mmCIF file of C-alpha atoms and ligand atoms in Angstrom:
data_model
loop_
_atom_site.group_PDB
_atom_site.id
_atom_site.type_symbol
_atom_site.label_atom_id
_atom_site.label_comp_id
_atom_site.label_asym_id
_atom_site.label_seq_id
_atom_site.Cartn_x
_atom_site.Cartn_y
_atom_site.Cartn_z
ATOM 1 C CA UNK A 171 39.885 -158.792 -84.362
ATOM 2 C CA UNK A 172 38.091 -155.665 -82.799
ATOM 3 C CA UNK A 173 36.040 -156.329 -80.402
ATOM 4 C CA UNK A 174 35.585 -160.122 -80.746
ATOM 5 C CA UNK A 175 34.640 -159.639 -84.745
ATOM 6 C CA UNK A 176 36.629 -160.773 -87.850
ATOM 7 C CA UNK A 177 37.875 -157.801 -89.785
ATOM 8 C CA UNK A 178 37.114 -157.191 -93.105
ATOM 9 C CA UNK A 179 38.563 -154.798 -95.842
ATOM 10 C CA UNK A 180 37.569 -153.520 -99.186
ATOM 11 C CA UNK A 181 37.759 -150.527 -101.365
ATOM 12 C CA UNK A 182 37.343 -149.171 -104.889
ATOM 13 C CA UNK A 183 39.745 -146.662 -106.558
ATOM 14 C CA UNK A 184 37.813 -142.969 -107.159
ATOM 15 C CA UNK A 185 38.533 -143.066 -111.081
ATOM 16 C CA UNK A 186 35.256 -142.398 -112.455
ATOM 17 C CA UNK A 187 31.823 -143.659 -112.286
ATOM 18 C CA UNK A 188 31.545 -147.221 -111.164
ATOM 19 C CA UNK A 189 30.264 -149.995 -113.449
ATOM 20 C CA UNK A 190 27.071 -152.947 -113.101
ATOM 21 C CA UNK A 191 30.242 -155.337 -112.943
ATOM 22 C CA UNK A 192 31.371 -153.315 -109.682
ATOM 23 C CA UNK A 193 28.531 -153.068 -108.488
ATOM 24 C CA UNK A 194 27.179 -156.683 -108.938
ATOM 25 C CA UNK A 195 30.049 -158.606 -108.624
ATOM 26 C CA UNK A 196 31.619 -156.209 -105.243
ATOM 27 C CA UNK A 197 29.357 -153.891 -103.446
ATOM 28 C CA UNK A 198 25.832 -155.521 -103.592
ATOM 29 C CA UNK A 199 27.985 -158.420 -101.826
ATOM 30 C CA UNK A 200 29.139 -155.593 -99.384
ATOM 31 C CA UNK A 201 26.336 -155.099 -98.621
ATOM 32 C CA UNK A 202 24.640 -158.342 -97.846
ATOM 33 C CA UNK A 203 27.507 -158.149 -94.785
ATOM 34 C CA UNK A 204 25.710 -155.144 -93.326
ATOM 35 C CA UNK A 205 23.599 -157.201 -90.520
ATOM 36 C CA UNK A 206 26.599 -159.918 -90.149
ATOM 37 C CA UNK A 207 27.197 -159.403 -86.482
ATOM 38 C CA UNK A 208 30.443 -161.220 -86.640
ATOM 39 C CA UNK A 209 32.144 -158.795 -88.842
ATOM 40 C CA UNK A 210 33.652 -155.537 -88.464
ATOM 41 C CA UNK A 211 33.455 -153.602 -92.224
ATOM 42 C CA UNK A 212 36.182 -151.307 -93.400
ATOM 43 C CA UNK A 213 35.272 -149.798 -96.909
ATOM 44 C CA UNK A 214 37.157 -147.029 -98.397
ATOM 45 C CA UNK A 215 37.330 -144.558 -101.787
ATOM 46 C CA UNK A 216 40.845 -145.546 -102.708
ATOM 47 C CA UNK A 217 41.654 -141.914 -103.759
ATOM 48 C CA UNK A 218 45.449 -142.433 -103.293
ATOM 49 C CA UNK A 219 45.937 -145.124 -105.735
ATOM 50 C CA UNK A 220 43.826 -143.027 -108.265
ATOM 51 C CA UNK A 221 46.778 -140.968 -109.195
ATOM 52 C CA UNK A 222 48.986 -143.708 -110.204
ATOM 53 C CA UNK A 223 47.520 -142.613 -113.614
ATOM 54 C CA UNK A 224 46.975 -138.891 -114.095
ATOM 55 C CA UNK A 225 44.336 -136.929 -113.134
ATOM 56 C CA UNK A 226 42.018 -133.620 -113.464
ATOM 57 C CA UNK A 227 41.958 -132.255 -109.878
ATOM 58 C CA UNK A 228 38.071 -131.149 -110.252
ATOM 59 C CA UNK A 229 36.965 -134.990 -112.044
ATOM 60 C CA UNK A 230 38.724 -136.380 -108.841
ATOM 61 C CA UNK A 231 37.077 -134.612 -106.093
ATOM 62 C CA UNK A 232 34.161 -135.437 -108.050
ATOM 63 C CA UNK A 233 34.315 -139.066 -108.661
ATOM 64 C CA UNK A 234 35.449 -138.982 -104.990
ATOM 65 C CA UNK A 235 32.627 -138.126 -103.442
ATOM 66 C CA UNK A 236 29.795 -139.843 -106.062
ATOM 67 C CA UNK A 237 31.667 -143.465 -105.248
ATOM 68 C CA UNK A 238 31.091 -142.266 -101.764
ATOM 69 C CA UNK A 239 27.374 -141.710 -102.264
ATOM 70 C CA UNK A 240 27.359 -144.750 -104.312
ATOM 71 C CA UNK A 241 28.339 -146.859 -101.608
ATOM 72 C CA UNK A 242 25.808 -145.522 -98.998
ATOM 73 C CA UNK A 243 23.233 -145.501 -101.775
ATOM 74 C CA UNK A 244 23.848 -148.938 -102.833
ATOM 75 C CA UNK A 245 22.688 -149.662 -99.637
ATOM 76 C CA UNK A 246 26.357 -149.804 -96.985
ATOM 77 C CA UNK A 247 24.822 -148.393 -93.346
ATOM 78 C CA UNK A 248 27.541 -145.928 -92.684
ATOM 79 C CA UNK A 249 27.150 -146.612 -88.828
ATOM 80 C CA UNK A 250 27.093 -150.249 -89.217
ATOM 81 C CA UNK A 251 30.231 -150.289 -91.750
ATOM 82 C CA UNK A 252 32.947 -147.613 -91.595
ATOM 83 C CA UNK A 253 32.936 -145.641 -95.181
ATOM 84 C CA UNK A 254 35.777 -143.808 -95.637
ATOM 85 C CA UNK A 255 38.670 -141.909 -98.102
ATOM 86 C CA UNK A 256 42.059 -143.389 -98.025
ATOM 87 C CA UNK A 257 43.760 -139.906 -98.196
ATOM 88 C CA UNK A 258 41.889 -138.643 -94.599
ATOM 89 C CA UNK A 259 43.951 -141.705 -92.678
ATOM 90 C CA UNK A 260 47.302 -140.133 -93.441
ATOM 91 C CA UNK A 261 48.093 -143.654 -91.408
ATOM 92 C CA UNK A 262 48.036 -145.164 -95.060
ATOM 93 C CA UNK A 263 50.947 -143.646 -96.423
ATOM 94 C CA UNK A 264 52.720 -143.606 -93.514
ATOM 95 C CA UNK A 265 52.560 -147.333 -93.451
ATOM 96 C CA UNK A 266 53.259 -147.703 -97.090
ATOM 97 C CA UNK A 267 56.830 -145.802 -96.758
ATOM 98 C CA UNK A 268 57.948 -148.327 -94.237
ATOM 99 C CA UNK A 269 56.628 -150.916 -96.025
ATOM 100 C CA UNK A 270 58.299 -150.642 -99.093
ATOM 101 C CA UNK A 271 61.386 -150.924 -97.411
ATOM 102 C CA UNK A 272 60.451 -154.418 -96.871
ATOM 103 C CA UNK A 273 58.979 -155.083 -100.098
ATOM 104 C CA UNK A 274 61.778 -156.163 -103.026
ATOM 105 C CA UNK A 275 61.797 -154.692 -106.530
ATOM 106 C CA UNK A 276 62.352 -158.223 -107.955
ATOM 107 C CA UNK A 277 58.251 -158.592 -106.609
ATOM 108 C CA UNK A 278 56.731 -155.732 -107.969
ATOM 109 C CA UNK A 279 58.637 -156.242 -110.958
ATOM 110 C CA UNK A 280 56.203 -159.746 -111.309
ATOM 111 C CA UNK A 281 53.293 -157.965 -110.823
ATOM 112 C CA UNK A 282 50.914 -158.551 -113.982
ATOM 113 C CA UNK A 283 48.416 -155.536 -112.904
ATOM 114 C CA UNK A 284 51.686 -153.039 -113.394
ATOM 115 C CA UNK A 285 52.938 -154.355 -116.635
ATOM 116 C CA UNK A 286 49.667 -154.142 -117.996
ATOM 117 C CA UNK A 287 49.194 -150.540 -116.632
ATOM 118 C CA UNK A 288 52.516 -149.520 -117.577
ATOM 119 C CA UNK A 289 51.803 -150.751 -121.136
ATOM 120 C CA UNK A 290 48.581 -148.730 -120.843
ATOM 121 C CA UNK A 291 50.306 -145.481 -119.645
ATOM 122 C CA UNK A 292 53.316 -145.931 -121.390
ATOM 123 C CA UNK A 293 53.974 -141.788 -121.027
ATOM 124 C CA UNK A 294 53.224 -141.884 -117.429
ATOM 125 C CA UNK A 295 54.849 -145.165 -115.626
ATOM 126 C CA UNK A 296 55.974 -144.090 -112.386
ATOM 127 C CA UNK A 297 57.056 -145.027 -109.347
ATOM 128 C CA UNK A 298 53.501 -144.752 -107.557
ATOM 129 C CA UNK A 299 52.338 -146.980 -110.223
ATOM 130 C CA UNK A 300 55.321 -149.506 -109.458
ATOM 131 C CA UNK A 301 54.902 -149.659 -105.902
ATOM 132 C CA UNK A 302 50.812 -149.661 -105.902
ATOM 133 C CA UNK A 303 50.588 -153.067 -104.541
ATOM 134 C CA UNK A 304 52.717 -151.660 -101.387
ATOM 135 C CA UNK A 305 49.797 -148.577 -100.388
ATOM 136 C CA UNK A 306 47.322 -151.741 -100.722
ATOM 137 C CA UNK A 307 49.407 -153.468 -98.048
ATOM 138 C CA UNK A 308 48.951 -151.260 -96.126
ATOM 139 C CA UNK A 309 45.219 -150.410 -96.261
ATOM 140 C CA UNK A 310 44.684 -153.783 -95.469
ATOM 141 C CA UNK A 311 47.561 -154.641 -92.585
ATOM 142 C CA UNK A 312 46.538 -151.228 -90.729
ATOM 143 C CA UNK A 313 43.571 -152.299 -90.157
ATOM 144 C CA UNK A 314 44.425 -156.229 -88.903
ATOM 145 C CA UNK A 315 41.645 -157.133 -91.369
ATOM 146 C CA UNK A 316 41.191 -161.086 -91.480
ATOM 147 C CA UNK A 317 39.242 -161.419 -94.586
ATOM 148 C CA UNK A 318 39.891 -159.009 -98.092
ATOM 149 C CA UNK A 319 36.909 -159.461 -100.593
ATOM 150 C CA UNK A 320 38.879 -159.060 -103.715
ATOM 151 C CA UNK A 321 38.105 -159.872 -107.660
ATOM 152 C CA UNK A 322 40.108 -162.560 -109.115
ATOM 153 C CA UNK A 323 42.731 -159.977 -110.568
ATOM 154 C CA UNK A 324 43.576 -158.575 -107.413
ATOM 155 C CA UNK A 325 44.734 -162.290 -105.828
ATOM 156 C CA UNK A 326 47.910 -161.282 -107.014
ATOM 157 C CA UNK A 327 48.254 -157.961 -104.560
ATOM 158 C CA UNK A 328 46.479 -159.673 -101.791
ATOM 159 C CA UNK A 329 49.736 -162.735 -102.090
ATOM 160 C CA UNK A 330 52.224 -159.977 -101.848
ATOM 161 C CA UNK A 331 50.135 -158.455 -98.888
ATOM 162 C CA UNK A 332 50.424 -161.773 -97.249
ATOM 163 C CA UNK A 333 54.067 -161.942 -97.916
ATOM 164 C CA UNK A 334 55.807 -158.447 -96.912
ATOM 165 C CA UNK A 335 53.191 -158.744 -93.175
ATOM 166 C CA UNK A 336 54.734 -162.735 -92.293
ATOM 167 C CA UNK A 337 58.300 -161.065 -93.413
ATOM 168 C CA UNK A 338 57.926 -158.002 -91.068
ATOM 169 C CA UNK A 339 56.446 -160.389 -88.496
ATOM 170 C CA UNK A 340 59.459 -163.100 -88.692
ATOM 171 C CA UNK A 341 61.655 -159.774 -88.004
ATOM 172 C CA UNK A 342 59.415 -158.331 -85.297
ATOM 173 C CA UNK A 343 56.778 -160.657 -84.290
ATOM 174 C CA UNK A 344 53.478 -160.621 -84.547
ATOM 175 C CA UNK A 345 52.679 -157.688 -85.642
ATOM 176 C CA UNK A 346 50.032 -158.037 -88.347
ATOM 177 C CA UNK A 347 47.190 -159.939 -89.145
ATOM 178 C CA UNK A 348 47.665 -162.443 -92.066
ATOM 179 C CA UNK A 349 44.916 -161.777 -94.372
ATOM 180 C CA UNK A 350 42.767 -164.172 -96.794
ATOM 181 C CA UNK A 351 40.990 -163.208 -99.984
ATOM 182 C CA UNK A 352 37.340 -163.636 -98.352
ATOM 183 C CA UNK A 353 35.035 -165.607 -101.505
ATOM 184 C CA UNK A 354 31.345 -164.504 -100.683
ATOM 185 C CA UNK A 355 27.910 -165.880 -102.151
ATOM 186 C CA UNK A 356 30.090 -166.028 -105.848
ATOM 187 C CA UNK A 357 30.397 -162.246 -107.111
ATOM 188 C CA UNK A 358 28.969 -162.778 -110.156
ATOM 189 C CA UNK A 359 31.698 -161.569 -112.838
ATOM 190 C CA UNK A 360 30.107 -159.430 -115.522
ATOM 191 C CA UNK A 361 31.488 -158.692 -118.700
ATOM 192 C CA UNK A 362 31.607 -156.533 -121.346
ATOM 193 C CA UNK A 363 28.493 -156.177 -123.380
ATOM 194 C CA UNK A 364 30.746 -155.351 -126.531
ATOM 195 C CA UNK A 365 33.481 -157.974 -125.589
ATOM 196 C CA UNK A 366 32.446 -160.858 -123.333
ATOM 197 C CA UNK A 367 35.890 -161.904 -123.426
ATOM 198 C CA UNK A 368 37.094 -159.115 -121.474
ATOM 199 C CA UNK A 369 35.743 -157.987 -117.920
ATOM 200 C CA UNK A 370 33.283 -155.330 -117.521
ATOM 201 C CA UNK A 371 35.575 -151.808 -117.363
ATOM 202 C CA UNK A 372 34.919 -148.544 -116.166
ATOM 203 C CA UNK A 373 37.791 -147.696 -118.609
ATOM 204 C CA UNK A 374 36.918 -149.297 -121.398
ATOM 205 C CA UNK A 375 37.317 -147.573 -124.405
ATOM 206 C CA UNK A 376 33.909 -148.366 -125.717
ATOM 207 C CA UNK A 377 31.409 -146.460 -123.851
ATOM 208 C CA UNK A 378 28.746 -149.445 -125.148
ATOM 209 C CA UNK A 379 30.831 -152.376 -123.437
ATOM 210 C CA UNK A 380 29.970 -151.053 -119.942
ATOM 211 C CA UNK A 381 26.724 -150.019 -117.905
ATOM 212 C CA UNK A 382 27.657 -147.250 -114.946
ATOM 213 C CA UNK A 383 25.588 -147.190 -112.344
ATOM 214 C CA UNK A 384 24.277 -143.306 -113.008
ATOM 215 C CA UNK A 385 23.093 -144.568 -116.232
ATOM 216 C CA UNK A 386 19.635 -143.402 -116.893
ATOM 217 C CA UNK A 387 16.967 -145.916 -118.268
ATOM 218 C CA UNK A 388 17.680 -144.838 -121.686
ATOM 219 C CA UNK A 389 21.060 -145.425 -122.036
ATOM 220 C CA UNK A 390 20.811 -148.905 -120.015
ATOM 221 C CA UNK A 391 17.955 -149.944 -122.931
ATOM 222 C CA UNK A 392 20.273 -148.841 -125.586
ATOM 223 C CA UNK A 393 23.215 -150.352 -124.227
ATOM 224 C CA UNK A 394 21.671 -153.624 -123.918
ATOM 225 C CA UNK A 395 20.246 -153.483 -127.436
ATOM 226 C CA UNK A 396 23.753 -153.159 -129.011
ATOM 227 C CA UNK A 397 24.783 -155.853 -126.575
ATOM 228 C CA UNK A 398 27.287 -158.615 -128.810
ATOM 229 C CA UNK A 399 25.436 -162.202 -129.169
ATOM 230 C CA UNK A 400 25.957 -164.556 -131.433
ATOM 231 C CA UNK A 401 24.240 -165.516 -134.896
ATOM 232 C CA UNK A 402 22.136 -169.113 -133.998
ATOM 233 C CA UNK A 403 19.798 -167.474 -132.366
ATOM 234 C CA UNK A 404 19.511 -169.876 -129.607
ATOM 235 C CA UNK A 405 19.041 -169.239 -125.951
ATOM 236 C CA UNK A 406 21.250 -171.358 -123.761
ATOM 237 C CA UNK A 407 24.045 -170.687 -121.095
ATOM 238 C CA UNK A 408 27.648 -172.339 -121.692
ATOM 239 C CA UNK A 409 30.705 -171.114 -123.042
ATOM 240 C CA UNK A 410 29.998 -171.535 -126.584
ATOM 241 C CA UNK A 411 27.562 -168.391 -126.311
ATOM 242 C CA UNK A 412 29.639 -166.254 -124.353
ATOM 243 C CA UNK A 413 27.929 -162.864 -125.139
ATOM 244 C CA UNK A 414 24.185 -164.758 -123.946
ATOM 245 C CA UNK A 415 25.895 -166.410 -120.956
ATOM 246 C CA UNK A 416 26.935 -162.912 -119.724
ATOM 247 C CA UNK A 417 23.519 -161.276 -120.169
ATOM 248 C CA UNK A 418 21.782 -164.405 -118.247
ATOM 249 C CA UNK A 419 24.354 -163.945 -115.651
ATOM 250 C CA UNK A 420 23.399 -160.368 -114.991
ATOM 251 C CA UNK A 421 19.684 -161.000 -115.451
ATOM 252 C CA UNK A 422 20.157 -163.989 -112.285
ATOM 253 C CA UNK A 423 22.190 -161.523 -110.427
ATOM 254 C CA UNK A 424 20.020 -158.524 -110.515
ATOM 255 C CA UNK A 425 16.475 -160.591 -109.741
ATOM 256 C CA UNK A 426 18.137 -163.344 -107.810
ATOM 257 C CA UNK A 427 16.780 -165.788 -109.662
ATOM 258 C CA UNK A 428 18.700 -168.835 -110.990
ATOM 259 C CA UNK A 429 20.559 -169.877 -114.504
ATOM 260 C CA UNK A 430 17.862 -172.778 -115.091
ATOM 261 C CA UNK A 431 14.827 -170.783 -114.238
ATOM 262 C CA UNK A 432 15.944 -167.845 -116.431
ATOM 263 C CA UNK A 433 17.066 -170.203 -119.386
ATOM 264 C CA UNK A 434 13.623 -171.673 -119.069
ATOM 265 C CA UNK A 435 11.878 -168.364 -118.872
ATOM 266 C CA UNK A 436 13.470 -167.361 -122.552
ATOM 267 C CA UNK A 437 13.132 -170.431 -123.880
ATOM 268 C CA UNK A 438 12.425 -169.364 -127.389
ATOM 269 C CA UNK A 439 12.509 -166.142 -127.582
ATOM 270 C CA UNK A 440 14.568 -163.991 -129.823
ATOM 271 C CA UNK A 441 17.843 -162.254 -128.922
ATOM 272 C CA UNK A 442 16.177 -158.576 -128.948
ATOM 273 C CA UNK A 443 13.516 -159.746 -126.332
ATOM 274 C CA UNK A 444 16.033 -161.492 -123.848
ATOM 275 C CA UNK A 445 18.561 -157.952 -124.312
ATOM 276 C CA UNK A 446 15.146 -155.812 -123.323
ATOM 277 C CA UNK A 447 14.367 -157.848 -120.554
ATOM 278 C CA UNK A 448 17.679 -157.662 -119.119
ATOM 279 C CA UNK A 449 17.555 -154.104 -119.583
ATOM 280 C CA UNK A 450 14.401 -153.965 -117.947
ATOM 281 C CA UNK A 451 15.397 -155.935 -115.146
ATOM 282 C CA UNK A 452 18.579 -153.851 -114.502
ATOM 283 C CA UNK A 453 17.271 -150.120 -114.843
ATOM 284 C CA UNK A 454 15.042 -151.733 -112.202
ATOM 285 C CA UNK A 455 17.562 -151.971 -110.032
ATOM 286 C CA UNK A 456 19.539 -149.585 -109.925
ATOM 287 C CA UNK A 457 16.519 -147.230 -109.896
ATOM 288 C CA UNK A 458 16.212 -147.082 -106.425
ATOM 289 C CA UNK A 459 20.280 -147.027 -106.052
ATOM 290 C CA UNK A 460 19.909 -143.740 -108.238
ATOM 291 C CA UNK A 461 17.211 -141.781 -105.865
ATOM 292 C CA UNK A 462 18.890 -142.305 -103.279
ATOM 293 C CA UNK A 463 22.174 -141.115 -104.677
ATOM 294 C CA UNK A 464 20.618 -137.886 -106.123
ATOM 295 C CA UNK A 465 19.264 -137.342 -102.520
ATOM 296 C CA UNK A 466 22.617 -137.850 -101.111
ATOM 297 C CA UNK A 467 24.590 -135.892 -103.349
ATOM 298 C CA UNK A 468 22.278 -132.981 -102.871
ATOM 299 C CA UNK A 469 22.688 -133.093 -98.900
ATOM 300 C CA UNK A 470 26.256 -132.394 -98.760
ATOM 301 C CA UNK A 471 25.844 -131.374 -94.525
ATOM 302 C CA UNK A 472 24.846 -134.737 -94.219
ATOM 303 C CA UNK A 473 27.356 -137.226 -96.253
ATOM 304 C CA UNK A 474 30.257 -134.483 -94.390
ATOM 305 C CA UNK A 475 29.410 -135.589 -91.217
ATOM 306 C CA UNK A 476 28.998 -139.171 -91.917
ATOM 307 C CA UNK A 477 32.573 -138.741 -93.574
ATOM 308 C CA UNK A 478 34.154 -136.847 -91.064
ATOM 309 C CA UNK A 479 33.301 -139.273 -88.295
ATOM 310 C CA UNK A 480 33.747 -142.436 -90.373
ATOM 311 C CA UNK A 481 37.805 -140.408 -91.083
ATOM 312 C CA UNK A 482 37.493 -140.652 -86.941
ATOM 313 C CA UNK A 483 36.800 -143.944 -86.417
ATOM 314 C CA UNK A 484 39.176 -145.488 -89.409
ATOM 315 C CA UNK A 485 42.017 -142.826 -87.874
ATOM 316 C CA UNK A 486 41.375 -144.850 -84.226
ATOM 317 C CA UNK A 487 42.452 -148.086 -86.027
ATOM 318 C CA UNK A 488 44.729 -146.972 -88.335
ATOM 319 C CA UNK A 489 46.990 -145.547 -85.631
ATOM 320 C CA UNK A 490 46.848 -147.956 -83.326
ATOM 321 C CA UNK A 491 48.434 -150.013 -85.536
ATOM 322 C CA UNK A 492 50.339 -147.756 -87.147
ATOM 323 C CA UNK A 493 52.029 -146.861 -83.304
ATOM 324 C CA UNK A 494 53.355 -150.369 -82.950
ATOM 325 C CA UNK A 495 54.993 -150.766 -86.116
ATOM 326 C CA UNK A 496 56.701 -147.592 -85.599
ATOM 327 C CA UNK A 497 58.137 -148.688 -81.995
ATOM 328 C CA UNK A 498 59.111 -151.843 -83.227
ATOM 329 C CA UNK A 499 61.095 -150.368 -86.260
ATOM 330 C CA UNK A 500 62.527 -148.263 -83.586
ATOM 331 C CA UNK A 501 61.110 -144.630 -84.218
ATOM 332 C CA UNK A 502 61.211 -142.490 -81.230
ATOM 333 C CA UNK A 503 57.777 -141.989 -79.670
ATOM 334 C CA UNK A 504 57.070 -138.178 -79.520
ATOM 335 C CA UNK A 505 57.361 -137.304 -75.973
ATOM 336 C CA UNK A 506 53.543 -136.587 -74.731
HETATM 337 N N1 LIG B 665 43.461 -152.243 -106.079
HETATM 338 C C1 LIG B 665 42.048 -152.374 -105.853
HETATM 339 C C2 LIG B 665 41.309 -152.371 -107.182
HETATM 340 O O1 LIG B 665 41.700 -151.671 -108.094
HETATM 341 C C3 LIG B 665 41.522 -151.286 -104.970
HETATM 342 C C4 LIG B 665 42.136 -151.359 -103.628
HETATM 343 C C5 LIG B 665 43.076 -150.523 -103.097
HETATM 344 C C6 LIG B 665 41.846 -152.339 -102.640
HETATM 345 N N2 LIG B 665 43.367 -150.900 -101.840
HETATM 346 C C7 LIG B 665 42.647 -152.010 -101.521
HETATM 347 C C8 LIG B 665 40.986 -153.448 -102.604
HETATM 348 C C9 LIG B 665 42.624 -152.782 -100.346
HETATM 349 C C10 LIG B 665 40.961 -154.215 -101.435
HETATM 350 C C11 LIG B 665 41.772 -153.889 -100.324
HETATM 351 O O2 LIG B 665 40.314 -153.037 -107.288
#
């Protein structure tokens, strides 16, 4: 609690440009929580768990600071919300070191998001990548946040969460907040236009399969055109038509409008009319998202100072609780 308000916590990790899925099924929820007086919003660039898989110093820093933009230009008040980067709260890995000394190998061992990673990376699994789930502990426990808005494969790191805080609690008392995955209006899960089996991935290896939010018109109309269906040429949403379910899914979560009306509203039209006017509907969208991250990004005096005093305010927080887990474990305070 701060201040009488329910905490919440949520981030995205700074490996490249963001995709429709992210952005549809996360932050456009986000940001529905801006005027939700109850609720005090922590949102950060996860650039610390970026490097769990390698990566070019100058493409970091980059995709760094256009997730930041993204977020504000999505539409995330910076004064209402605090935006932030997990590496300015050195409080994060502080708190992950003495956390993983309460966190067993046995349960990051179970962890599916590692041994799919480390299958992924085979070259490159180390122990960063191993104890990711232990850095997200602490994000979220520094922070006492009550409610985590997470996507379905992320349940499994919020569980853990949940278990290493009660298990430094039963040693030291209450200590941390025990937090619960927070379900919003339903994120609407977006897949890939190229495999509607899998999610929508900003690392997919087919650059058709996902839409990124800089995407310019163009390349949203194209994308859509090569966008998998299915051969009877029937418009209907169930999970027969998996490739058509997905594209009314994004057209009701972009306009707001519902399954039935849009099913009605292509009710006999061809494939390559529904895929345009999806497209359409879309690039409308995130049009105004785009202006006002190419504004953004060119004011770099302004998005600094929003960051630096956003690092201020998460830093407050952060150490706070950072302080008492310290004395408990038995540190020695620095003498003032
Ligand atoms: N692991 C999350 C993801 O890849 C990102 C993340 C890191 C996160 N720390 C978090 C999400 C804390 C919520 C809370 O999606």
């Amino acid at each position: 609690m701060i201040d009488g308000k329910k905490v919440l916590l949520s981030g995205m990790q700074s490996t490249g440009i963001i995709t429709l899925g992210n952005y549809l099924g996360a932050l456009k929820n986000w940001v529905d929580l801006n005027d939700d007086e109850g609720i005090e919003c922590f949102y950060a660039v996860m650039d610390l768990h970026s490097i769990t898989v390698r990566q070019n110093p100058a493409e970091l820093r980059k995709n760094g600071r256009t997730l930041y933009a993204l977020y504000m230009a999505a539409g995330l008040d910076p004064v209402k919300n605090c935006l932030f980067f997990q590496s300015h709260v050195p409080a994060h890995p502080q708190l992950a070191w003495i956390l993983n000394c309460f966190t067993y190998m046995g349960e990051m061992n179970r962890m599916t998001q590692f041994k799919d990673k480390a299958a992924k990376h085979a070259d490159n699994v180390n122990t960063g990548l191993f104890t990711y789930p232990v850095l997200m502990a602490a994000d979220i426990l520094l922070y006492q946040a009550d409610m985590v808005p997470v996507g379905k494969d992320q349940l499994q790191h919020l569980e853990i969460t949940r278990d290493i805080a009660n298990r430094f609690n039963g040693i030291y008392g209450d200590v941390f907040t025990i937090p619960e995955a927070y379900m919003g209006k339903s994120g609407a899960k977006i897949m890939s236009l190229q495999d509607p089996s899998k999610k929508m991935s900003k690392s997919d290896e087919n650059p058709n399969g996902s839409i990124l939010l800089l995407d310019d018109k163009d390349t949203i109309m194209r994308k859509f055109k090569k966008a998998v269906t299915d051969s009877d040429g029937l418009i209907a949403y169930n999970d027969d038509k998996p490739g058509i379910k997905n594209l009314i899914d994004i057209y009701c979560a972009v306009t707001g409008k519902t399954v039935d009306g849009a099913v009605k509203e292509f009710d006999g039209m061809g494939y390559g009319k529904l895929k345009e006017a999806v497209g359409e509907a879309v690039a409308d969208e995130l049009a105004p998202v785009q202006a006002k991250f190419n504004e953004l990004i060119n004011d770099k005096a302004y998005v600094d100072g929003i960051m630096k005093e956003n690092a201020a305010k998460a830093s407050y927080y952060a150490n706070k609780t950072l302080r008492k887990v310290m004395k408990k474990v038995g540190f020695i305070e620095l003498p003032r």
